[in-house]
PDB file of C-alpha atoms in Angstrom:
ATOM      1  CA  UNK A   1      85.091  82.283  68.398  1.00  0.00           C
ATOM      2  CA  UNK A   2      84.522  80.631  71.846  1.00  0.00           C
ATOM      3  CA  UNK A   3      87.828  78.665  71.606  1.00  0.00           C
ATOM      4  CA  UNK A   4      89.442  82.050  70.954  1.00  0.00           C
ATOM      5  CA  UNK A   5      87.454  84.004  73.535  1.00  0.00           C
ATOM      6  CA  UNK A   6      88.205  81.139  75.993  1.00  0.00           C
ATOM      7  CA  UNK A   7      91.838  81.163  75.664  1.00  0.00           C
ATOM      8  CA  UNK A   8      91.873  85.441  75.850  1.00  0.00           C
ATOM      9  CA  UNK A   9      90.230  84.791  78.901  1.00  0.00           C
ATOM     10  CA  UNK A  10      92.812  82.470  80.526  1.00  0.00           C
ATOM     11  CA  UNK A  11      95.761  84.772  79.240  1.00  0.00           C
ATOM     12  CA  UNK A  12      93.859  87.420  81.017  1.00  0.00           C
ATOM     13  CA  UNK A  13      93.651  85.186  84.196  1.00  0.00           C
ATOM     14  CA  UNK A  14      97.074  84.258  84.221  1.00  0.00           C
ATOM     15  CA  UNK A  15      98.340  87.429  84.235  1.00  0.00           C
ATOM     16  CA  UNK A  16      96.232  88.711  86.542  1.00  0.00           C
ATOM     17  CA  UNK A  17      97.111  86.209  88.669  1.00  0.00           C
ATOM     18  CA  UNK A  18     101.195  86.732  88.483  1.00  0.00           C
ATOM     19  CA  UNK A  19     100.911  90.375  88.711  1.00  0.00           C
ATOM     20  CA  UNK A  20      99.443  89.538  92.040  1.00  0.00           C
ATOM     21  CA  UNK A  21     101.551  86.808  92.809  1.00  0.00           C
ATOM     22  CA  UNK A  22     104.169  89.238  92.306  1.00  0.00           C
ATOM     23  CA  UNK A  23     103.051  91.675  94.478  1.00  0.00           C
ATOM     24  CA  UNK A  24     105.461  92.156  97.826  1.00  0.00           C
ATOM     25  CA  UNK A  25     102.082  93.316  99.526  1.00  0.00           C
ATOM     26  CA  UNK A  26      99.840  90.518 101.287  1.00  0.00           C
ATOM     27  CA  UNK A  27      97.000  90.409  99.465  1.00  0.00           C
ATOM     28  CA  UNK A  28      94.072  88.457 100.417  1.00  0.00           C
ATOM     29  CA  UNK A  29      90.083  88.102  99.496  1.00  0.00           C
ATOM     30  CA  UNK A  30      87.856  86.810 102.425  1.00  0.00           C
ATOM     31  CA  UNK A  31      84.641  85.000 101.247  1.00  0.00           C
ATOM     32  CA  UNK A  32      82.230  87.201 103.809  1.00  0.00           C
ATOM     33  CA  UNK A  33      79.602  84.447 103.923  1.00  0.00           C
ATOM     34  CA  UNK A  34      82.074  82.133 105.463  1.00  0.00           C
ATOM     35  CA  UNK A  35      85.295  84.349 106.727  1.00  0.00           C
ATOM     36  CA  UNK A  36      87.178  82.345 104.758  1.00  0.00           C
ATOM     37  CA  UNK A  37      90.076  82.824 102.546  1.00  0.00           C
ATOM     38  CA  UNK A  38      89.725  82.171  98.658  1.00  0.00           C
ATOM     39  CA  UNK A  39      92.328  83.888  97.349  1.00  0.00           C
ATOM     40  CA  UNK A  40      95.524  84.437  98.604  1.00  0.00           C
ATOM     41  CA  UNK A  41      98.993  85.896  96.352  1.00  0.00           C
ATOM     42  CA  UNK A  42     102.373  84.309  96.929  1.00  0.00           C
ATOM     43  CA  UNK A  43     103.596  86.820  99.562  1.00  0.00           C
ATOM     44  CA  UNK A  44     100.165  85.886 101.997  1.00  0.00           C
ATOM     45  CA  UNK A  45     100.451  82.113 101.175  1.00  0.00           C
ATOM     46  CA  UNK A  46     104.174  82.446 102.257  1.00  0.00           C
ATOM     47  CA  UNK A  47     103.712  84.330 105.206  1.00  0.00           C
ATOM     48  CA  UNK A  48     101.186  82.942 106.654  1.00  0.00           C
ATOM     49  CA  UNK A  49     103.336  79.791 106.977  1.00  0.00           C
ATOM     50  CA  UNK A  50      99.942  77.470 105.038  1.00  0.00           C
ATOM     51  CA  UNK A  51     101.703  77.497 101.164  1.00  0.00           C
ATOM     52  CA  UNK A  52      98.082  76.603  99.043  1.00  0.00           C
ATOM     53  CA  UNK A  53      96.812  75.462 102.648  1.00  0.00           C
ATOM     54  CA  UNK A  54      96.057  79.314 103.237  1.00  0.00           C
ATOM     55  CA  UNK A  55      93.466  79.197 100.855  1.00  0.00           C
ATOM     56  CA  UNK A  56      90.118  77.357 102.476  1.00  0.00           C
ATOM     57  CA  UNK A  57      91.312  78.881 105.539  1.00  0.00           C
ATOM     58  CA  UNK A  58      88.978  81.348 108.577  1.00  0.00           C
ATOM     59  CA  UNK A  59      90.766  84.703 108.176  1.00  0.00           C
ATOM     60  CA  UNK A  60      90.152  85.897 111.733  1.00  0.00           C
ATOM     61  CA  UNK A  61      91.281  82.364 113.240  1.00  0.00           C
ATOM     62  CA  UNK A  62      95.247  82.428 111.646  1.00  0.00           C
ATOM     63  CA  UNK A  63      98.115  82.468 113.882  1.00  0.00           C
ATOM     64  CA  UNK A  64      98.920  86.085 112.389  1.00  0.00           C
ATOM     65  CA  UNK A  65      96.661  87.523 114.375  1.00  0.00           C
ATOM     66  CA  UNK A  66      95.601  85.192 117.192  1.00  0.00           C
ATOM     67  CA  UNK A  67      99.319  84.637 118.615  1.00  0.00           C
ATOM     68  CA  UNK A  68      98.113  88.409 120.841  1.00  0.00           C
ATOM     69  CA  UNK A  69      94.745  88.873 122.355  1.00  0.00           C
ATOM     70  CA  UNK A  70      95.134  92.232 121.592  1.00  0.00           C
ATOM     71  CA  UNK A  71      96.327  92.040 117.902  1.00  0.00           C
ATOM     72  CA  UNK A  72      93.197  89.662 117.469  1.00  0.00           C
ATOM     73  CA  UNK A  73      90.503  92.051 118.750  1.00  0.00           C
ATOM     74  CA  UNK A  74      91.854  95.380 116.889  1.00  0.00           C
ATOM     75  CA  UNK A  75      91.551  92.665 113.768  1.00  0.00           C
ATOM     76  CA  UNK A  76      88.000  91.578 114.577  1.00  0.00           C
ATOM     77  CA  UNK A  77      86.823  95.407 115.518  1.00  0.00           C
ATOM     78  CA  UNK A  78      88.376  96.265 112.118  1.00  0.00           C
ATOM     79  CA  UNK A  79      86.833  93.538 110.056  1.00  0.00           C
ATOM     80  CA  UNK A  80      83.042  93.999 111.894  1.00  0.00           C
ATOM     81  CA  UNK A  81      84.060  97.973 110.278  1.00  0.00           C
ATOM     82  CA  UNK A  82      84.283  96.308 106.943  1.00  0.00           C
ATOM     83  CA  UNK A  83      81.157  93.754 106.865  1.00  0.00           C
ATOM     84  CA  UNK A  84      79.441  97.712 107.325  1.00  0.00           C
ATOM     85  CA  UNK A  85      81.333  99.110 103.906  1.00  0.00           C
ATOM     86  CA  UNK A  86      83.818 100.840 105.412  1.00  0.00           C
ATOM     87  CA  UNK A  87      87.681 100.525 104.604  1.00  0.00           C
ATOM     88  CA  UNK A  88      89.869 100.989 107.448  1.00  0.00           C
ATOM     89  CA  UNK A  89      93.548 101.072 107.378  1.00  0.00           C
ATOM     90  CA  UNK A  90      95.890 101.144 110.357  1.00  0.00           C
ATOM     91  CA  UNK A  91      99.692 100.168 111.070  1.00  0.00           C
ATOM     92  CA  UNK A  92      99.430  96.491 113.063  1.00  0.00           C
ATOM     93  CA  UNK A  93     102.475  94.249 114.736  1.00  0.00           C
ATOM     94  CA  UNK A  94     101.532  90.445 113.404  1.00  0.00           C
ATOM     95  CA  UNK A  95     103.431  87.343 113.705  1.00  0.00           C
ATOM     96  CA  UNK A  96     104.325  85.831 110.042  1.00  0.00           C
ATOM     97  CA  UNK A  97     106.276  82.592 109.144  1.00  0.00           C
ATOM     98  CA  UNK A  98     109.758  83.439 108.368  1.00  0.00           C
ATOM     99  CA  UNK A  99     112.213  80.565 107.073  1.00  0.00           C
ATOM    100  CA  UNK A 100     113.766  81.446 110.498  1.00  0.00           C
ATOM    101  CA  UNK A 101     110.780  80.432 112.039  1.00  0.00           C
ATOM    102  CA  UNK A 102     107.502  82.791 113.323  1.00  0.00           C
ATOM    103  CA  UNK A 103     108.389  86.478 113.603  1.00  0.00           C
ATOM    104  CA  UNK A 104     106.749  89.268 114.806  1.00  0.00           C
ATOM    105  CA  UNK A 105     106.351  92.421 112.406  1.00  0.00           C
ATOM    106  CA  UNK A 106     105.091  95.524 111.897  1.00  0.00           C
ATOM    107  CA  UNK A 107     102.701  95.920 108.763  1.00  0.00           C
ATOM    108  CA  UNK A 108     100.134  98.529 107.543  1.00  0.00           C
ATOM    109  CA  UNK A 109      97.201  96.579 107.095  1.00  0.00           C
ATOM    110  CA  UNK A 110      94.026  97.483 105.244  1.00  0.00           C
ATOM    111  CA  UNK A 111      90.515  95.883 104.495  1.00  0.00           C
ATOM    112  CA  UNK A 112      88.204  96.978 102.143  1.00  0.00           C
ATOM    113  CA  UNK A 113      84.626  95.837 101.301  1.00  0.00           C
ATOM    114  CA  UNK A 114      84.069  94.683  97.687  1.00  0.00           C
ATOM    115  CA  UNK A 115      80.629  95.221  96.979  1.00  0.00           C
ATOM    116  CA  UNK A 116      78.451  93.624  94.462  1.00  0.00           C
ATOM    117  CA  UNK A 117      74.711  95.303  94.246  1.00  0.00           C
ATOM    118  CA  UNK A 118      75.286  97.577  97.020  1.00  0.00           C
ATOM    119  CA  UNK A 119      76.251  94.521  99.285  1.00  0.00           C
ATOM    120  CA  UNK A 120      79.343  93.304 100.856  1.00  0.00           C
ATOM    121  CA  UNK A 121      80.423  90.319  99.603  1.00  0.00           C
ATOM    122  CA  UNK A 122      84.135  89.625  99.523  1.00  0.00           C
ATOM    123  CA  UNK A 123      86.754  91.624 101.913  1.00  0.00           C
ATOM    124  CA  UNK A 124      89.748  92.312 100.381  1.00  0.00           C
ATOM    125  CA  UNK A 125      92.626  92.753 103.058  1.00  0.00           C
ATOM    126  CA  UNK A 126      96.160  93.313 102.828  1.00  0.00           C
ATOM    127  CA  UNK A 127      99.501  94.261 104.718  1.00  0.00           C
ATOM    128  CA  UNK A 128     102.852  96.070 103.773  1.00  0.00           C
ATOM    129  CA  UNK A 129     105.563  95.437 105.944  1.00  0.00           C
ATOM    130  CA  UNK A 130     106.835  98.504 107.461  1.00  0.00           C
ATOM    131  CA  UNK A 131     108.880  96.969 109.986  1.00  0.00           C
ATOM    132  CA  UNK A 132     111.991  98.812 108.576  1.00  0.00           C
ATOM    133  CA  UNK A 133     110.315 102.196 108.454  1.00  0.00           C
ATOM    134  CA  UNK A 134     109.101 101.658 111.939  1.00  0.00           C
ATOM    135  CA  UNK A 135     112.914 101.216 113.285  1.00  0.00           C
ATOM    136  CA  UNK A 136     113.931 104.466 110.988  1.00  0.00           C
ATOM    137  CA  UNK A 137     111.483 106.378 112.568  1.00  0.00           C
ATOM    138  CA  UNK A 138     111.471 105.471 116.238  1.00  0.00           C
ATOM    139  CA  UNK A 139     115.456 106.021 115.548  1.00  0.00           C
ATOM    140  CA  UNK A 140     114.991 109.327 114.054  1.00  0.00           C
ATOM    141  CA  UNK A 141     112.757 110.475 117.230  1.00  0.00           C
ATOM    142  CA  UNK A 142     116.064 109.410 119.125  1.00  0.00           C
ATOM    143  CA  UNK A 143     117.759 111.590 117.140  1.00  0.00           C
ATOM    144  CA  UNK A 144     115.357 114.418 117.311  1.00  0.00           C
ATOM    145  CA  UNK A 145     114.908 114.324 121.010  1.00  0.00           C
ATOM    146  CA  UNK A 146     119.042 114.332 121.522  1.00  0.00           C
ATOM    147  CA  UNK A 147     118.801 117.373 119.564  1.00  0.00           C
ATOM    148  CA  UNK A 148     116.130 119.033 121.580  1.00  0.00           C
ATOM    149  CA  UNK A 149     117.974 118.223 124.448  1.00  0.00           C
ATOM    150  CA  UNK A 150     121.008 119.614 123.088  1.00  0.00           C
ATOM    151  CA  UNK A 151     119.527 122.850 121.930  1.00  0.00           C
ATOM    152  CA  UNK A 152     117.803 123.210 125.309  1.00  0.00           C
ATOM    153  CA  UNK A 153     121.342 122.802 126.823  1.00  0.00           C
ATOM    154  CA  UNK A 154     122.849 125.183 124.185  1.00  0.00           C
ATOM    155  CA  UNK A 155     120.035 127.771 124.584  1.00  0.00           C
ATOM    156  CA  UNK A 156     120.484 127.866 129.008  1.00  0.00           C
ATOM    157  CA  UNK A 157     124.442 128.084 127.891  1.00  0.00           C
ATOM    158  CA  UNK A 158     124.095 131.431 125.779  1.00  0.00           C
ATOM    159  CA  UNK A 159     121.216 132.255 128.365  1.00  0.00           C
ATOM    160  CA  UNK A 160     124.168 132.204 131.262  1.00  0.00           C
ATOM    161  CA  UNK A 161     126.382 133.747 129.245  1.00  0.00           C
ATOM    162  CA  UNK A 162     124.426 137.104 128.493  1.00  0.00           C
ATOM    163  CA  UNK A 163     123.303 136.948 132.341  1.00  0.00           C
ATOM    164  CA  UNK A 164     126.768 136.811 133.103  1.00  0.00           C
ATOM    165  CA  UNK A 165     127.622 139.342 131.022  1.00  0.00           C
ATOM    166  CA  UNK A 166     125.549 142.005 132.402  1.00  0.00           C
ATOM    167  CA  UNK A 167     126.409 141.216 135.795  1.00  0.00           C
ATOM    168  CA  UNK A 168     130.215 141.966 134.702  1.00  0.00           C
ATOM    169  CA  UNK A 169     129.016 144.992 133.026  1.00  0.00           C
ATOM    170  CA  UNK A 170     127.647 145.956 136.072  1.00  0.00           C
ATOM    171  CA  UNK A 171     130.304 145.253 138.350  1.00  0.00           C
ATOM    172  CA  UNK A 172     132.728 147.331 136.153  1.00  0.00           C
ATOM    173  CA  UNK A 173     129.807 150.039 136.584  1.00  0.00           C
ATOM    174  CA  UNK A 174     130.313 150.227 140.047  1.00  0.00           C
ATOM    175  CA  UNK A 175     134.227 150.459 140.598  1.00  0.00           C
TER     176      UNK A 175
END
């Protein structure tokens, strides 16, 4: 019965593990005690550039973050946030390895506590890339502000038009 129970259990593992590996999300858990990485799926292990070296790694310290001051402080405020219990979820520009090298992209990024006994004890973070949505919608506010501009210009148009319509109607008035 062990044997058997033993071997359900490491089916069980396995495919936990590929679902997660085959997750296009970054997914990550953060040993809180230490900051440091001990689980990472395929798509974080690739893009952080490490492969397995991810794993073992400080969290806060990776060149995904630490390549901006900035980017590296919103992380830190963010992760303090989580060490409390609370999730936070924002859109963030981080640098990933690319096989064309480091790249900068845009990703929603999210932490959440994992809490055992009331207590934080893993974080769990991950990112989407949304790099693509970001360039759709900064080209569809383009789009929309052309618009508005052309309706303004269309609206001051028919505006002249009925101004100039009742200043013929009075000139014929007066002859």
């Amino acid at each position: 019965i062990a044997r058997r129970a033993t071997k359900e259990l490491e089916q069980t593992q396995y495919e936990l593990s590929s679902f997660l590996d085959n997750l296009t999300t970054f997914a990550t858990k953060i040993d809180v005690s230490t900051g440091k990485v001990v689980f990472g799926n395929a798509a974080a292990k690739l893009a952080s550039g490490l492969g397995e070296k991810f794993v073992g790694t400080n969290f806060l310290k990776g060149s995904y973050f630490t390549f901006d001051p900035s980017v590296s402080a919103r992380v830190n405020e963010a992760y303090k946030k989580v060490l409390l219990g609370e999730s936070v979820n924002y859109d963030e520009t981080i640098q990933l390895a690319t096989p064309k090298g480091k790249q900068v992209f845009d990703v929603n990024f999210s932490m959440i506590p994992a809490k055992y006994d009331g207590v934080v004890k893993y974080v769990i973070a991950e990112g989407r890339d949304i790099t693509v949505n970001k360039k759709i919608e900064q080209a569809l506010a383009e789009k929309t502000k052309d618009l508005e501009r052309f309706n303004r210009l269309m609206v001051d148009r028919e505006l002249k038009m009925i101004d100039l319509k009742k200043q013929l109607g009075l000139s014929k008035n007066k002859f």
